[in-house]
Phi, psi and omega in degrees: 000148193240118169298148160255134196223073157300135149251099169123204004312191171173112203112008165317337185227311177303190181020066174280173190214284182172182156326293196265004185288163189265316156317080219212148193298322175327344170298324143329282199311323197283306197287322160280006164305309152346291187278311180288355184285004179306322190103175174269017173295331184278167199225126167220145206235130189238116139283175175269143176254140150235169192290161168274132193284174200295312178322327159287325162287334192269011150311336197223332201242137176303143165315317149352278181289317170312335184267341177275324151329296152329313172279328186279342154259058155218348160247050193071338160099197180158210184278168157243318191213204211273315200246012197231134168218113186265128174269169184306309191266033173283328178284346182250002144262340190288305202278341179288351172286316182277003199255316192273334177297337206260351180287290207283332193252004145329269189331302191296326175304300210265342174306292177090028183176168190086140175252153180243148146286076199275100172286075229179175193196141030276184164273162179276292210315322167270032181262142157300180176288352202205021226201086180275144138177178181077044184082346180268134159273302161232171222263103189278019194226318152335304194262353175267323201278314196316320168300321158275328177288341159300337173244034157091345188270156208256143183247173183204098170267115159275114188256095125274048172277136176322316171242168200316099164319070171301339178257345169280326178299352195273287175342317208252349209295345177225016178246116222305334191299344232249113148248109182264108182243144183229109175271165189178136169280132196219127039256168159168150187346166310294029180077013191269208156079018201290169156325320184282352168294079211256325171151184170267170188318334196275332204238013209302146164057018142240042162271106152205128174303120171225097211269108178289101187284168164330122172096341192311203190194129233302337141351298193304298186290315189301311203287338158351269210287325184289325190221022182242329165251021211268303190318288154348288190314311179250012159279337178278342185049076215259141139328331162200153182249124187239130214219151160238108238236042183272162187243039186277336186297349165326141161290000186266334207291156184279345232223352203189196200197350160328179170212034188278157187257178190276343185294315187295352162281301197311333174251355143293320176321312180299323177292320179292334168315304130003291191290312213290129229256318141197198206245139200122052176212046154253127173202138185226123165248150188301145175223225192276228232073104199261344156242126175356287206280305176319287175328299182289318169296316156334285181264025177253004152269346180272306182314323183293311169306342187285296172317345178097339163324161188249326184078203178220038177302165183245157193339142171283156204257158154167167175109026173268179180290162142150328193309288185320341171278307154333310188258338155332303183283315222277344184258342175290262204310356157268034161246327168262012155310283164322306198274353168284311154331303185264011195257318192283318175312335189317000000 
């Protein structure tokens, strides 16, 4: 039986926003509704969380910005931008949220098997090194990678979250350890994520963007990831699998135009699952996802799929746009492969 390794919840009460901000802690409540609709047959396992020390973070977020994080929820917090915002108590849940990512790839290490869940908030993935927004403060799937590429080891970041990680991809962008794929829909927030995004000299092609127009459909996301980064993936040979683990690309969600069912996480779960190189080296932490119902089924069909389970998911989706954008893009990016390549070589 393959242990499930919850880290968390975490962020159940704190860094509330209101009613109407969309990040609201009740996004908790839905996702473990989730994990318990697994049943009791799966054997799940909680470490203890604490916030993460300053040493672990400032692997990916400047001293700087970290010490102004700190000082701006520790004088009441406010707005910092039109969708991001910190409470008094936002800087002690953004670090146990980087804290429960640093838990959960403990646990699979002293296990040596199983895959973990990080459920928590706020989410990360756009947050920069120097920079909260897009709901992110600090960036939780960054610093769990950072931690291991700190002892030499190599990660592999899947972002299928609807939109674009811009702070993870900023973090990584030239650093060799790091291979970061993002399927995401474009254009739509923040606007990054194009093809031609590839890495910096040191990383050249190991950025790579698989940008989705409206409508596509879970087919679309499968063939992404399976057969457009699969090559990549395993020529890079990663050492951990790391999933920025959002459910927005759902067809219920409010936030996006994507049409995947909770069955279409469940086959990406499986593919990703593949790169991972055996087993205790899978950790998927939560990013977005906005409705309820969406949230629970979503993640008691990826989780379920992980366990060997079969679930109840409903039918997996296809027949949206999107192939012809895929193989389009796939010659934008060896062509700007190259040109990083001979930019460096000068």
């Amino acid at each position: 039986m393959t242990a499930l390794v919850v880290a968390g919840p975490s962020g159940l009460s704190e860094h509330d926003g209101g009613p109407r901000h969309p990040e609201q802690p009740s996004r908790l409540v839905a996702v473990m509704e989730g994990v318990r609709a697994l049943g009791p047959e799966h054997e799940v396992v909680s470490p203890a969380v604490s916030e993460a020390s300053m040493d672990d973070l400032a692997r990916v977020h400047e001293r700087d910005y970290l010490d102004w994080l700190a000082s701006f929820c520790a004088e009441g917090g406010g707005d910092i931008d039109a969708d991001t915002y910190a409470r008094p108590d936002s800087w002690t849940a953004a670090r146990r949220a980087a804290g429960a990512g640093l838990a959960a790839l403990g646990e699979l290490v002293q296990r040596g098997d199983g895959v973990a869940f990080v459920p928590v908030r706020p989410p990360g993935h756009h947050a920069t090194g120097n920079r909260a927004m897009g709901f992110c403060l600090l960036n939780n799937v960054a610093v769990a990678a950072a931690s291991r590429t700190a002892l030499g080891e190599r990660v592999l970041i899947v972002d299928w979250d609807v939109h674009h990680g811009n702070g993870t991809q900023e973090i990584f962008w030239d650093d060799p350890a790091v291979l970061y794929v993002s399927t995401h829909q474009h254009p739509l927030y923040p606007g990054t994520g194009r093809p031609g995004e590839v890495g910096g000299p040191a990383a050249a092609g190991l950025t790579l963007n698989l940008p989705l127009p409206a409508g596509a459909t879970g087919d679309v996301v499968r063939a992404a990831l399976d057969e457009e980064a699969r090559a990549t993936i395993e020529e890079f040979g990663p050492d951990w699998v790391l999933v920025s683990c959002g459910f927005d690309a759902h067809r219920d969600d409010p936030l996006s135009d994507l049409q995947l069912s909770s069955g279409d996480f469940a086959e990406l779960a499986r593919v990703v699952r593949d790169f991972a190189p055996r087993p205790g080296r899978l950790a998927l932490f939560l990013e977005g996802g906005y409705q309820a119902e969406a949230l629970a089924s979503s993640v008691e069909a990826t989780l379920g799929a992980l366990l060997g389970g079969s679930g109840r998911p409903t039918a997996p989706t296809s027949g949206g746009p999107g192939f012809a954008h895929l193989r389009a893009d796939g010659a934008t990016r060896q062509r700007a492969i190259e040109k990083v390549r001979t930019e460096a070589d000068r």
